[in-house]
């Protein structure tokens, strides 16, 4: 199930990276990268919004695995802001727990 899959990923994904005599410690765990969304954007946008930079939204990839918690972009709704904060904390906790 999902919990077993999460445990495997947190424990270095040896099913993926521990093959061919290579140690599973060669993994890199990350949430955001230079060519994707920032952590705050991952929980605030369902899709990228790069229209203003002159690239007509063609730059960056479209597979961000992001969610907006009920409103696309900035919002003054307290419940959505709290949900976004909680999601960011959960993502960071998962990252910090990974090896």
C-alpha positions as semicolon CSV with decimal commas, in nm:
position;residue;x (nm);y (nm);z (nm)
1;X;0,000;0,000;0,000
2;X;0,088;0,368;0,014
3;X;0,245;0,345;0,360
4;X;0,475;0,061;0,251
5;X;0,578;0,257;-0,058
6;X;0,654;0,563;0,153
7;X;0,862;0,354;0,395
8;X;1,061;0,209;0,105
9;X;1,133;0,556;-0,034
10;X;1,230;0,692;0,307
11;X;1,471;0,399;0,349
12;X;1,681;0,483;0,041
13;X;1,467;0,313;-0,227
14;X;1,690;0,007;-0,233
15;X;1,452;-0,158;-0,481
16;X;1,548;0,109;-0,734
17;X;1,898;0,220;-0,638
18;X;2,046;-0,084;-0,463
19;X;2,091;-0,293;-0,775
20;X;2,402;-0,393;-0,966
21;X;2,621;-0,381;-0,658
22;X;2,565;-0,008;-0,610
23;X;2,493;0,112;-0,257
24;X;2,147;0,256;-0,201
25;X;2,310;0,555;-0,030
26;X;2,366;0,717;-0,369
27;X;2,017;0,866;-0,372
28;X;1,936;1,237;-0,374
29;X;1,617;1,342;-0,198
30;X;1,458;1,675;-0,286
31;X;1,124;1,853;-0,306
32;X;1,199;2,147;-0,536
33;X;1,463;2,196;-0,806
34;X;1,598;2,489;-1,005
35;X;1,382;2,406;-1,307
36;X;1,057;2,345;-1,122
37;X;0,832;2,509;-0,867
38;X;0,949;2,640;-0,531
39;X;0,810;2,476;-0,216
40;X;0,552;2,752;-0,160
41;X;0,434;2,724;-0,521
42;X;0,395;2,344;-0,503
43;X;0,109;2,388;-0,254
44;X;-0,037;2,704;-0,415
45;X;-0,060;2,621;-0,787
46;X;-0,193;2,326;-0,985
47;X;0,006;2,435;-1,291
48;X;0,289;2,674;-1,372
49;X;0,221;3,041;-1,445
50;X;0,525;3,178;-1,628
51;X;0,338;3,401;-1,873
52;X;0,503;3,726;-1,758
53;X;0,863;3,627;-1,829
54;X;0,843;3,647;-2,210
55;X;0,863;3,270;-2,272
56;X;0,484;3,238;-2,312
57;X;0,473;2,972;-2,038
58;X;0,690;2,731;-2,242
59;X;0,983;2,732;-2,000
60;X;1,009;2,471;-1,728
61;X;0,839;2,137;-1,731
62;X;0,467;2,075;-1,684
63;X;0,491;1,776;-1,448
64;X;0,518;1,952;-1,112
65;X;0,298;1,717;-0,905
66;X;0,157;2,024;-0,733
67;X;-0,180;2,113;-0,580
68;X;-0,339;2,442;-0,480
69;X;-0,538;2,349;-0,167
70;X;-0,855;2,504;-0,307
71;X;-0,743;2,831;-0,470
72;X;-0,499;2,891;-0,754
73;X;-0,223;3,130;-0,645
74;X;-0,238;3,391;-0,374
75;X;-0,542;3,402;-0,148
76;X;-0,657;3,571;0,171
77;X;-0,854;3,264;0,284
78;X;-0,715;3,165;0,623
79;X;-0,807;2,796;0,595
80;X;-0,626;2,762;0,263
81;X;-0,321;2,943;0,400
82;X;-0,312;2,710;0,699
83;X;-0,349;2,403;0,476
84;X;-0,062;2,523;0,258
85;X;0,159;2,582;0,561
86;X;0,076;2,237;0,699
87;X;0,151;2,075;0,363
88;X;0,486;2,253;0,343
89;X;0,574;2,131;0,693
90;X;0,471;1,776;0,603
91;X;0,680;1,782;0,285
92;X;0,984;1,908;0,475
93;X;0,935;1,652;0,754
94;X;0,921;1,376;0,493
95;X;1,238;1,508;0,332
96;X;1,419;1,532;0,666
97;X;1,312;1,177;0,758
98;X;1,450;1,033;0,435
99;X;1,799;0,891;0,417
